[in-house]
GROMACS .gro file of C-alpha atoms in nm:
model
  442
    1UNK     CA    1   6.991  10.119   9.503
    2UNK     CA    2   7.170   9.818   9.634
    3UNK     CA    3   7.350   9.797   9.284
    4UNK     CA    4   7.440  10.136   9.320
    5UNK     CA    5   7.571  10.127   9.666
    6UNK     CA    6   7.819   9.853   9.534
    7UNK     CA    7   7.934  10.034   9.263
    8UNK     CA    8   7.782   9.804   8.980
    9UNK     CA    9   7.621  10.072   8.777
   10UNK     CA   10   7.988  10.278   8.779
   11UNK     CA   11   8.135   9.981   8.624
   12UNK     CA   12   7.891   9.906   8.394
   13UNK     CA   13   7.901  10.294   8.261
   14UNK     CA   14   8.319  10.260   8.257
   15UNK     CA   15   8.336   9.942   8.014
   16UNK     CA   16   8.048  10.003   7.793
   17UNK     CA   17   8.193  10.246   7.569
   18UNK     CA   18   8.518  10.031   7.528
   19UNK     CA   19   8.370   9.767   7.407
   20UNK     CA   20   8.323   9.882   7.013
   21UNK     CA   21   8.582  10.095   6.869
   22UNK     CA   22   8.280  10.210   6.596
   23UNK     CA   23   8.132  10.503   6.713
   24UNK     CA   24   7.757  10.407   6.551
   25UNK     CA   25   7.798  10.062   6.756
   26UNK     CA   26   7.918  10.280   7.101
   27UNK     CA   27   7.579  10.477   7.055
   28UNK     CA   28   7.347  10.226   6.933
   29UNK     CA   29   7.512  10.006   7.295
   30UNK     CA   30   7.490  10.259   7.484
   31UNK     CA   31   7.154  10.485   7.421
   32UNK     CA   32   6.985  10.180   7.254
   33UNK     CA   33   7.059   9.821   7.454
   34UNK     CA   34   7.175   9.910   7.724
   35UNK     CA   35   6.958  10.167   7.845
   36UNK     CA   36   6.691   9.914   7.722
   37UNK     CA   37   6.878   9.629   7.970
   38UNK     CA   38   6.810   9.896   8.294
   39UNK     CA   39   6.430   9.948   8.223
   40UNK     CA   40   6.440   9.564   8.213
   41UNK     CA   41   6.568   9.528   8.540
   42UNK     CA   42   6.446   9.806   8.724
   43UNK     CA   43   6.305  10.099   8.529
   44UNK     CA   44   6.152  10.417   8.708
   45UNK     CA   45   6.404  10.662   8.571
   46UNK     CA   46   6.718  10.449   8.663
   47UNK     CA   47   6.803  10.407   8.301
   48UNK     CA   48   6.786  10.760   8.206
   49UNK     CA   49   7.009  10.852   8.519
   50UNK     CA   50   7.267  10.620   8.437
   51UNK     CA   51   7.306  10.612   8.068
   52UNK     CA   52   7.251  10.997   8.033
   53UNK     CA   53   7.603  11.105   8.192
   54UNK     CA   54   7.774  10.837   7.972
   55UNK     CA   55   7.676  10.961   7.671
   56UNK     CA   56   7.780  11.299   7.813
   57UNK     CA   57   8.132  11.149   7.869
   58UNK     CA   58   8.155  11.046   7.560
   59UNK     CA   59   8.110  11.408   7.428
   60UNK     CA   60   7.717  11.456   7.336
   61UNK     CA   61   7.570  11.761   7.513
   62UNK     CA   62   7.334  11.713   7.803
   63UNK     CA   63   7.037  11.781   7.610
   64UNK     CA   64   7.121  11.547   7.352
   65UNK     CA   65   7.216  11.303   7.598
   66UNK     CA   66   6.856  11.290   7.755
   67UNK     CA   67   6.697  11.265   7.437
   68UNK     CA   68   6.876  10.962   7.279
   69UNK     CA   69   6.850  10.772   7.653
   70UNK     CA   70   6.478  10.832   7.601
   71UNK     CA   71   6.440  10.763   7.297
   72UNK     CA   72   6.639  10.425   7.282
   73UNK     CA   73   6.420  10.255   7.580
   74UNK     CA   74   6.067  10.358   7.527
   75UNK     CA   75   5.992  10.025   7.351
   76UNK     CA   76   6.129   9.862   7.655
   77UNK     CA   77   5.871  10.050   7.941
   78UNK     CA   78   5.577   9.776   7.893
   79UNK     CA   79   5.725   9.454   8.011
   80UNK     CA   80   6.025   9.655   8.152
   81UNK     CA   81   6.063   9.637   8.531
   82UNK     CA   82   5.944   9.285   8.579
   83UNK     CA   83   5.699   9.381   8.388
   84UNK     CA   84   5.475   9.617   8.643
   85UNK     CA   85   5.281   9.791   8.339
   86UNK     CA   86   5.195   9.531   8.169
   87UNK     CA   87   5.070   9.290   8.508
   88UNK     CA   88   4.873   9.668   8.616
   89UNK     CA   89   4.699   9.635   8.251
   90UNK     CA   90   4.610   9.237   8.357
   91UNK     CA   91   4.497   9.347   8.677
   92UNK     CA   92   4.248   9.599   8.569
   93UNK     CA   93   4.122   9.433   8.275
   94UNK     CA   94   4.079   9.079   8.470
   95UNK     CA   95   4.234   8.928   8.123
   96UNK     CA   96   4.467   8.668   8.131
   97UNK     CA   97   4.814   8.713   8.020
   98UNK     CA   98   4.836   8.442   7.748
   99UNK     CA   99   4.572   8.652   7.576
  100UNK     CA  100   4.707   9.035   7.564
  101UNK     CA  101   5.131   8.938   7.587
  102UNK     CA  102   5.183   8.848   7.233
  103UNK     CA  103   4.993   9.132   7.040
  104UNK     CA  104   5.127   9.379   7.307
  105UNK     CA  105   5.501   9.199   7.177
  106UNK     CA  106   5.419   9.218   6.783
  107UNK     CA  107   5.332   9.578   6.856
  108UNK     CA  108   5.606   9.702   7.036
  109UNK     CA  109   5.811   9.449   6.897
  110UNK     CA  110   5.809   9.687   6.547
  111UNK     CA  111   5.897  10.041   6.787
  112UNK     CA  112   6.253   9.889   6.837
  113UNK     CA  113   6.373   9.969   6.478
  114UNK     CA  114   6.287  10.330   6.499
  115UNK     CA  115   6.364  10.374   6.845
  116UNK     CA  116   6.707  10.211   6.715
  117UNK     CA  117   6.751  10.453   6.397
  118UNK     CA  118   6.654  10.758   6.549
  119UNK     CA  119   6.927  10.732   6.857
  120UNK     CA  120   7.166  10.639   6.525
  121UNK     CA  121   7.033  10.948   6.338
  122UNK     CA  122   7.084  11.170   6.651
  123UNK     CA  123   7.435  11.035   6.746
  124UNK     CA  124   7.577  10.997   6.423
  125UNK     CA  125   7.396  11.136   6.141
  126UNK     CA  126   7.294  10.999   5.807
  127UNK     CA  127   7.625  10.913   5.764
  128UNK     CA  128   7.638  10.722   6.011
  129UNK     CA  129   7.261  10.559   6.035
  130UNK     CA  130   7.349  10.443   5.674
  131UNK     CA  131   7.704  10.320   5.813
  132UNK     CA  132   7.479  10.111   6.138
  133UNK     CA  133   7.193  10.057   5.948
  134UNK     CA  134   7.274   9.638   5.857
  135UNK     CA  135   7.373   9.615   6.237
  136UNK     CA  136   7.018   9.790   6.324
  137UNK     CA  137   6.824   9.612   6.135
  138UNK     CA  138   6.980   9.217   6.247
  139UNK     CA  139   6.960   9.321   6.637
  140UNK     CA  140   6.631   9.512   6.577
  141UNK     CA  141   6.522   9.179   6.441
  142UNK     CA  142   6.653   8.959   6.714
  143UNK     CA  143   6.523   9.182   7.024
  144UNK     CA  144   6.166   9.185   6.849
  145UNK     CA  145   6.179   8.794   6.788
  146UNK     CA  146   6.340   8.733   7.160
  147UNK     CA  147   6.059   8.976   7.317
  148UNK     CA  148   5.785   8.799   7.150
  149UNK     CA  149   5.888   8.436   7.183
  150UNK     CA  150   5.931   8.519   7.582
  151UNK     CA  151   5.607   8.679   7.629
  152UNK     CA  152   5.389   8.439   7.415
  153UNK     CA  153   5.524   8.180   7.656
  154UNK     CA  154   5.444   8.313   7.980
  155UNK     CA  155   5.782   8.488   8.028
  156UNK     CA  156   5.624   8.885   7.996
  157UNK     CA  157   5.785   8.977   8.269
  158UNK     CA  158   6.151   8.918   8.153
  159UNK     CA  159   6.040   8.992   7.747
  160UNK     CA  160   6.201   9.338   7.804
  161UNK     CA  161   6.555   9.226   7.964
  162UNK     CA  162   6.590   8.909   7.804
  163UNK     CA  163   6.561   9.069   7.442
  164UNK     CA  164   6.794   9.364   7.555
  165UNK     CA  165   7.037   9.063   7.659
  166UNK     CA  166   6.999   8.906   7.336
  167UNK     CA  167   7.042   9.241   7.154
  168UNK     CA  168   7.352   9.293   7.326
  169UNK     CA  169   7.507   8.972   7.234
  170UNK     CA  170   7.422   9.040   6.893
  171UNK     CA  171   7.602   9.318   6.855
  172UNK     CA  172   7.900   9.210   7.027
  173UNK     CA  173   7.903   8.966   6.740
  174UNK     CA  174   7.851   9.231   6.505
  175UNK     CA  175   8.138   9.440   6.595
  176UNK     CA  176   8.385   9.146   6.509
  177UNK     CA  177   8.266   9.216   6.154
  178UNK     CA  178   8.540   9.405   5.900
  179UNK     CA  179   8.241   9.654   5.872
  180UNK     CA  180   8.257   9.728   6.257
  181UNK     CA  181   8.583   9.668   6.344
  182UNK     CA  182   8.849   9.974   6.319
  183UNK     CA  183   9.208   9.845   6.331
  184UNK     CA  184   9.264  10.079   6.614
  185UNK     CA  185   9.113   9.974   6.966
  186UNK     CA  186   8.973  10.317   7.172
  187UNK     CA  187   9.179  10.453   7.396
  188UNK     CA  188   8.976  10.404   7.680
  189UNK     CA  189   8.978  10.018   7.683
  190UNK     CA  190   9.321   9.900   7.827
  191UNK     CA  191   9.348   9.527   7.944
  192UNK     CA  192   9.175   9.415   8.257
  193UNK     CA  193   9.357   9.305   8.543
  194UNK     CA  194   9.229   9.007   8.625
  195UNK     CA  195   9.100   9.102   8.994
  196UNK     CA  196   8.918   9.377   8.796
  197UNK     CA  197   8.757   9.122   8.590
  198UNK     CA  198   8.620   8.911   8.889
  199UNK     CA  199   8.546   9.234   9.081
  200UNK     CA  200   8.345   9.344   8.812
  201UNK     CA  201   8.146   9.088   8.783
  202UNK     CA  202   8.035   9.029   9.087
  203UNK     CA  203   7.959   9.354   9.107
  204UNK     CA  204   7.721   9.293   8.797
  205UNK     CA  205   7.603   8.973   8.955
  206UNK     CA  206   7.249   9.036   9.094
  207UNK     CA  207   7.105   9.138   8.692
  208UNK     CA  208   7.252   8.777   8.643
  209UNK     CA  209   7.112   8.657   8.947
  210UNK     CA  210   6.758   8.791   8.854
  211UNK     CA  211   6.744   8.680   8.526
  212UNK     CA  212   6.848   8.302   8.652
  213UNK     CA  213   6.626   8.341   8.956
  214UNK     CA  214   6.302   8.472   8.720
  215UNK     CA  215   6.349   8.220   8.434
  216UNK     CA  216   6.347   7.934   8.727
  217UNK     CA  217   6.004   8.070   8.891
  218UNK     CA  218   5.858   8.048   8.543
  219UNK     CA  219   6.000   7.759   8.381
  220UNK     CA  220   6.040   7.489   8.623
  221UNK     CA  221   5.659   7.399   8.702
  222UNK     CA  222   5.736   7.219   9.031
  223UNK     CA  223   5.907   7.513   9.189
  224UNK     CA  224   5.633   7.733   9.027
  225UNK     CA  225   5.370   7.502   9.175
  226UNK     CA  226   5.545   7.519   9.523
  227UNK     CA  227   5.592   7.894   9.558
  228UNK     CA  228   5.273   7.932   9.415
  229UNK     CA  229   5.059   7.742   9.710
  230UNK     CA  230   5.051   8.046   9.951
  231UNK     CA  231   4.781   8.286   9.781
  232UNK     CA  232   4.503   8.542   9.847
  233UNK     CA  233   4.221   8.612   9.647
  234UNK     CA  234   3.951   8.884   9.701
  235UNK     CA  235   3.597   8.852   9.684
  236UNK     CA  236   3.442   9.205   9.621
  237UNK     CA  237   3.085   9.225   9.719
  238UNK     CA  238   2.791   9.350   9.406
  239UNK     CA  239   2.786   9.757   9.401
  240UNK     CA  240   2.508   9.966   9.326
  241UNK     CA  241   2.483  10.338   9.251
  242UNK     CA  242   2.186  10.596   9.290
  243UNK     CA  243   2.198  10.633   8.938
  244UNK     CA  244   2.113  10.265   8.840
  245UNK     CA  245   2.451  10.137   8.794
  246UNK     CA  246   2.533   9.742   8.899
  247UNK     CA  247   2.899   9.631   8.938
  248UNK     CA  248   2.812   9.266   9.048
  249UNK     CA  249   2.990   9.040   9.274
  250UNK     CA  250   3.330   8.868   9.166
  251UNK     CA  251   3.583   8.790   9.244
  252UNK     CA  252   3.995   8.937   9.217
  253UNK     CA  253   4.320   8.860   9.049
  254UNK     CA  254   4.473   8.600   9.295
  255UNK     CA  255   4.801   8.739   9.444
  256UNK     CA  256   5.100   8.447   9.506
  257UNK     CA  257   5.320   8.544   9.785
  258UNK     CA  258   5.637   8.377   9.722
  259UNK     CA  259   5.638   8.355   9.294
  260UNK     CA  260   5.527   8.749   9.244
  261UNK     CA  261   5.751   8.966   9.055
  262UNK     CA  262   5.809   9.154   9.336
  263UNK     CA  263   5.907   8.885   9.549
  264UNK     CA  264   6.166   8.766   9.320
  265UNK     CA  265   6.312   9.162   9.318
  266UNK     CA  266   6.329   9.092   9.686
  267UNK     CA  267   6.490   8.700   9.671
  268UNK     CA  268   6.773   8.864   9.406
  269UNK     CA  269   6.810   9.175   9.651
  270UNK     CA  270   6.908   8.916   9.982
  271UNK     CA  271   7.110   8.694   9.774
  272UNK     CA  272   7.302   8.991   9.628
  273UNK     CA  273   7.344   9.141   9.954
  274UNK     CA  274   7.483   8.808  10.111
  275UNK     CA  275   7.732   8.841   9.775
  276UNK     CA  276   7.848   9.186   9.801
  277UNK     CA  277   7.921   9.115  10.195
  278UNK     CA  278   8.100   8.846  10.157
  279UNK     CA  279   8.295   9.043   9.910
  280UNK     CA  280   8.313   9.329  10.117
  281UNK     CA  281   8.146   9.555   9.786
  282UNK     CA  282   7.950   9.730  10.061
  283UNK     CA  283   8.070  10.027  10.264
  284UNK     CA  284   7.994  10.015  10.635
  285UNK     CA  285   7.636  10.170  10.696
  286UNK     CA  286   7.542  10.076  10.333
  287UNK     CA  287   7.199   9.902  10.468
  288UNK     CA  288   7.098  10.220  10.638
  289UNK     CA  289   7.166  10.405  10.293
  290UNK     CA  290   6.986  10.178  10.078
  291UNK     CA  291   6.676  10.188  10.287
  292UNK     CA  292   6.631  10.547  10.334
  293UNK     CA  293   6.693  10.571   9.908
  294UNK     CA  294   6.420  10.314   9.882
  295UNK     CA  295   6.175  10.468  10.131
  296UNK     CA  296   6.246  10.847   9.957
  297UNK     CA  297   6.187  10.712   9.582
  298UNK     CA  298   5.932  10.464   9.631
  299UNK     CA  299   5.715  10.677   9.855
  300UNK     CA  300   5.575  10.918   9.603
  301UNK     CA  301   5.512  10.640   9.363
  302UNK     CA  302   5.347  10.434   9.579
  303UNK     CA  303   5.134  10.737   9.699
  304UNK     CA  304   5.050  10.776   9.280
  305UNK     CA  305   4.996  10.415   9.231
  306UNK     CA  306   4.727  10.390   9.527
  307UNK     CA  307   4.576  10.750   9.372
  308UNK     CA  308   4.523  10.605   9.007
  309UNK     CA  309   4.437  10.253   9.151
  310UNK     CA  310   4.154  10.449   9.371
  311UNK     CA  311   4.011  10.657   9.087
  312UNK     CA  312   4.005  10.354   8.811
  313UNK     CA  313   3.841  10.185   9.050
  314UNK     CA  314   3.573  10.484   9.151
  315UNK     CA  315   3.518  10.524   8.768
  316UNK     CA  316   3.456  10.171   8.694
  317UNK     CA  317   3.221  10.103   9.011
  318UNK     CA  318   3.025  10.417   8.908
  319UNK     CA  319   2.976  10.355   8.536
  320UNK     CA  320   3.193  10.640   8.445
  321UNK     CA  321   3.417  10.429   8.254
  322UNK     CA  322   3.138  10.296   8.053
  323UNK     CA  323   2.956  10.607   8.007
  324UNK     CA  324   3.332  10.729   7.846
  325UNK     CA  325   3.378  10.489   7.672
  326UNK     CA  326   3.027  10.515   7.523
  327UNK     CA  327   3.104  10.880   7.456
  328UNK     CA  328   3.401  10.764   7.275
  329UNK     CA  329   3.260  10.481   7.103
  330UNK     CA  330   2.971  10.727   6.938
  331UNK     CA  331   3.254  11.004   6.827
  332UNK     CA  332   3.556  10.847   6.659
  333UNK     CA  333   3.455  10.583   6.338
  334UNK     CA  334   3.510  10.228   6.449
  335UNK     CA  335   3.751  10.207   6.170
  336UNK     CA  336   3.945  10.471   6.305
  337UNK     CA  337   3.968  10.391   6.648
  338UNK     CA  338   4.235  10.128   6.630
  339UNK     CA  339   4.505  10.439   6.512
  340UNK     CA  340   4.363  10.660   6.762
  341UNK     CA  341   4.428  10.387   7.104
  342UNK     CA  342   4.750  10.433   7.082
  343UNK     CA  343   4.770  10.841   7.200
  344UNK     CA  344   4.473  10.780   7.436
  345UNK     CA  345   4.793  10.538   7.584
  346UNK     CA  346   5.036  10.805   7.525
  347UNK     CA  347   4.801  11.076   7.672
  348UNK     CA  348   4.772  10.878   8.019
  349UNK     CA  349   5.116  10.804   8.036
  350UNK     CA  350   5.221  11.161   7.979
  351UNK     CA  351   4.999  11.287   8.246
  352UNK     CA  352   5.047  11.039   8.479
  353UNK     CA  353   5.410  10.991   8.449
  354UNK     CA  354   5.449  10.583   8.363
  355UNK     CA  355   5.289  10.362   8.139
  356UNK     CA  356   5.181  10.187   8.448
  357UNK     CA  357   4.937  10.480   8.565
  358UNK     CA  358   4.838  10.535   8.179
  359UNK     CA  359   4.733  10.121   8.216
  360UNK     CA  360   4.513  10.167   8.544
  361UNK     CA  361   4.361  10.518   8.459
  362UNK     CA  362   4.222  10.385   8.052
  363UNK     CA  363   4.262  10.013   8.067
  364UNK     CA  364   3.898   9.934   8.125
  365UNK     CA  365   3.784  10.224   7.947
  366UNK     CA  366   3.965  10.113   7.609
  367UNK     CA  367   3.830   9.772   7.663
  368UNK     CA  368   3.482   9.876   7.722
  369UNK     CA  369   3.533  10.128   7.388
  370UNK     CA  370   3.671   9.795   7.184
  371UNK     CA  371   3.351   9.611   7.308
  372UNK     CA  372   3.096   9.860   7.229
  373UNK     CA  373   3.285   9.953   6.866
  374UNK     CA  374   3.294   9.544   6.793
  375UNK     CA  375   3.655   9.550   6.775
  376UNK     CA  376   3.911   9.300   6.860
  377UNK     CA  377   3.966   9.375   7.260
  378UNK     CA  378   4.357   9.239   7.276
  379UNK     CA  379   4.444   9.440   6.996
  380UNK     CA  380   4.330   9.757   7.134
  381UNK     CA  381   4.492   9.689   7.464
  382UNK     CA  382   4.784   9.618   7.315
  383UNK     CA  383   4.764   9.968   7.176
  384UNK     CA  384   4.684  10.132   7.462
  385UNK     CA  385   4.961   9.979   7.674
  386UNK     CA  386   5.216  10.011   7.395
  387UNK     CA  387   5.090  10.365   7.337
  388UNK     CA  388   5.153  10.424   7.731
  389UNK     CA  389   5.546  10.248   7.717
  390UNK     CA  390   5.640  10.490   7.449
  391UNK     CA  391   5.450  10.809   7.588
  392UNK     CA  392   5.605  10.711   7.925
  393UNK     CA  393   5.955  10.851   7.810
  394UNK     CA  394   5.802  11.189   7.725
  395UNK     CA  395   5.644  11.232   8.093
  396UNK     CA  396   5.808  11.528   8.266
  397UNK     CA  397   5.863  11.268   8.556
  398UNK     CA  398   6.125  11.118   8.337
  399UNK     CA  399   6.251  11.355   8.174
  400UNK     CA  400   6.328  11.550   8.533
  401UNK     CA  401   6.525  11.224   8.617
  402UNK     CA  402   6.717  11.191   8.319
  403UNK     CA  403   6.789  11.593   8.341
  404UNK     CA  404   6.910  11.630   8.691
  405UNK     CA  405   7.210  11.345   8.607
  406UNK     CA  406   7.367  11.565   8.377
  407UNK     CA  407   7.332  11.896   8.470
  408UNK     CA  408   6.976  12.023   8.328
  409UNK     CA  409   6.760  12.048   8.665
  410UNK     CA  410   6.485  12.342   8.595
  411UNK     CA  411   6.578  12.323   8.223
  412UNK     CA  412   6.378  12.049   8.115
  413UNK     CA  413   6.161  12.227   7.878
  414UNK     CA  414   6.537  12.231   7.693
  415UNK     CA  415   6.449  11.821   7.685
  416UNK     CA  416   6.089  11.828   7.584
  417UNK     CA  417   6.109  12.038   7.300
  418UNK     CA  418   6.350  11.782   7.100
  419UNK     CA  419   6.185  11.476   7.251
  420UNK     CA  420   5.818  11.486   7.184
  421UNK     CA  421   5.822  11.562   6.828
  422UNK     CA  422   6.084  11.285   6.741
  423UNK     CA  423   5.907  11.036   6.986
  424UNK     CA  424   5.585  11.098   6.815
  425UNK     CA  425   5.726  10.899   6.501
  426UNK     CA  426   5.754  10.527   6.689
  427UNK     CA  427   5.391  10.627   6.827
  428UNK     CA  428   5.323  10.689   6.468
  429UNK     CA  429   5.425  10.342   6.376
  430UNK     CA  430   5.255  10.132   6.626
  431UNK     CA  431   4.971  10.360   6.561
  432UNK     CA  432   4.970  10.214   6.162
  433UNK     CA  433   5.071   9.871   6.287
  434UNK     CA  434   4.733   9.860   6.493
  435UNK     CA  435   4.507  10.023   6.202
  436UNK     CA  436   4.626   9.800   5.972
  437UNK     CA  437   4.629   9.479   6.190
  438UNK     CA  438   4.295   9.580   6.258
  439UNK     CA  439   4.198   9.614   5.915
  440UNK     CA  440   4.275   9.220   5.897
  441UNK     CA  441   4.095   9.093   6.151
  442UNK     CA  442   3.760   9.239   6.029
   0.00000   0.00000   0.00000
């Protein structure tokens, strides 16, 4: 919201499509990276909402427009918005990070091809998949590589943005190839003055800011170390139901004040603010406006977050996790349950509205399944959280979001009808990717 309120997502949305004169590389930047970027930064619709009305502008109809947006960021929704799926996953499963990042990467690391060539298919056609098909396959490449390096090292909650940056600059390398480059520049890309060119970016400055301010938190151990001192850590006392079931005593995930993800949203937010004063980006009663956006989107998600938190938590104290898990553990063949994680991941996501819910609601209960079935746990949470970033896009949450930017409120059925079958193919893939990974490990 503070972004918005300084106009940084309008000038973002003006110079995106100028920047390739090939139409494949204008879709594939617009519906594919940078849409990918936003659900880096901040996620919960905003990419959707922004991207949607470009494509629009750029002459795709509204339904259309939705679909590639949702499409092209799906793989992004797991370690997207510093991450919050991902850390829910951690929190619920009491596993460390170092274990579950890198299979969660290698899975949804192989979702950003077809997430890629289906946004090509749709904006372009065969023609021109085949045409954008070299450039999809080096950046597809790079983003996977980038998201996986970053998250096996402790970086999961800047895999998704860092390896839509890197995406980006590859294809603005790309497009200086004869292959990409059309001797005629687009109309709609006249030279920058060059107050326009400062303006502009530091009106872009806080997704710089946050990148710079999360890589320090991580990488430099002595800051880490410092902001990390001031901490809480739960001890829950040993539960006991009528029907026999123990939960015993242990105790919670510890929760750093000053180096959370959330705190470092909050440390770009001030700094930004100073920025955009000092630049006078912000109109007067801009404060006022940004708060009372805040407090009207993040209220009902907080409200769902506490619900799903609540009920995880009733199911596991209870043994109703375990006895599901049981139930599911006894019905699908061991060797089949590593395709079949996956959906149960799309299914929670789809319900719930964000891969984050889909994480709290069936993270224990795929862990317990993988324990009783013998299978390797990781992989199988690595499913279901993968599963639940690309079912997240389908969630009529989303899709209402990404609808009422371009016209489509109360015809989002329109949306869902074109979405879900074509979204089921990247589910498809991860779903394969799992079996057969599976299959390896015995």
């Amino acid at each position: 919201h503070l972004v918005q309120e300084a106009g940084a997502i309008q000038a973002l949305s003006a110079r995106l499509p100028a920047i390739s004169s090939d139409r494949g590389l204008q879709v594939l930047l617009v519906s594919w990276l940078m849409v990918s970027f936003l659900q880096g930064m901040g996620g919960f619709g905003v990419p959707m909402a922004v991207c949607a009305p470009i494509l629009v502008g750029m002459g795709y109809t509204p339904v259309t427009a939705v679909v590639m947006t949702a499409l092209g960021h799906a793989w992004a929704v797991n370690f997207g918005s510093m991450s919050t799926a991902f850390t829910a996953l951690l929190a619920v499963t009491d596993l460390p990070g170092e274990l579950l990042a890198p299979i969660s990467a290698l899975l949804l690391g192989l979702a950003i091809l077809p997430a890629g060539a289906l946004v090509a298919f749709i904006g372009t056609g065969w023609k021109g998949l085949r045409h954008s098909f070299p450039a999809l396959l080096v950046i597809s490449l790079v983003m996977a590589s980038g998201q996986y390096l970053l998250a096996a090292n402790g970086l999961w909650s800047l895999a998704a943005t860092g390896s839509a940056v890197l995406g980006i600059i590859a294809l603005l390398l790309l497009a200086r190839l004869p292959r990409y480059r059309a001797d005629k520049q687009p109309p709609s890309a006249p030279t920058a003055k060059p107050e326009d060119q400062a303006s502009f970016w530091w009106r872009v400055s806080p997704y710089l800011l946050l990148m710079l301010i999360g890589f320090a938190v991580v990488l430099i151990k002595p800051l880490n170390a410092f902001l990390s001192q001031a901490s809480v850590q739960p001890r829950f006392p040993e539960l006991s139901t009528a029907q026999g079931w123990l939960s015993p005593s242990e105790a919670g995930r510890a929760f750093h004040f000053f180096s959370h993800p959330g705190t470092i949203l909050l440390y770009t937010c001030l700094i930004s603010a100073c920025i955009y004063s000092a630049k006078g980006l912000l109109q007067p009663g801009a404060p006022g406006r940004i708060l009372r956006a805040v407090r009207a989107s993040a209220g009902d998600v907080t409200l769902g977050v506490i619900a799903m938190v609540g009920v995880a938590s009733v199911m596991t104290a209870s043994g109703m996790t375990n006895l599901l898990a049981r139930g599911l553990s006894q019905s699908i063949p061991r060797a089949a349950y590593p395709a079949v994680a996956p959906f149960i991941g799309v299914l929670g996501a789809f319900l719930t509205g964000s891969n984050n819910n889909s994480n709290v609601l069936f993270g224990v209960l795929q862990m317990e399944t993988a324990r009783l079935l013998g299978l390797n746990v990781p992989l199988i949470l690595a499913a279901q959280t993968a599963g639940g970033s690309l079912g997240s896009v389908m969630s009529p949450a989303k899709v209402i979001v990404g609808c009422s930017t371009v016209g489509l409120t109360n015809q989002e059925a329109l949306v869902m009808r074109k979405l879900v079958p074509i979204e089921l193919i990247p589910v498809g893939v991860v779903s394969l990717a799992a079996l057969l990974i599976s299959a390896w490990l015995g």
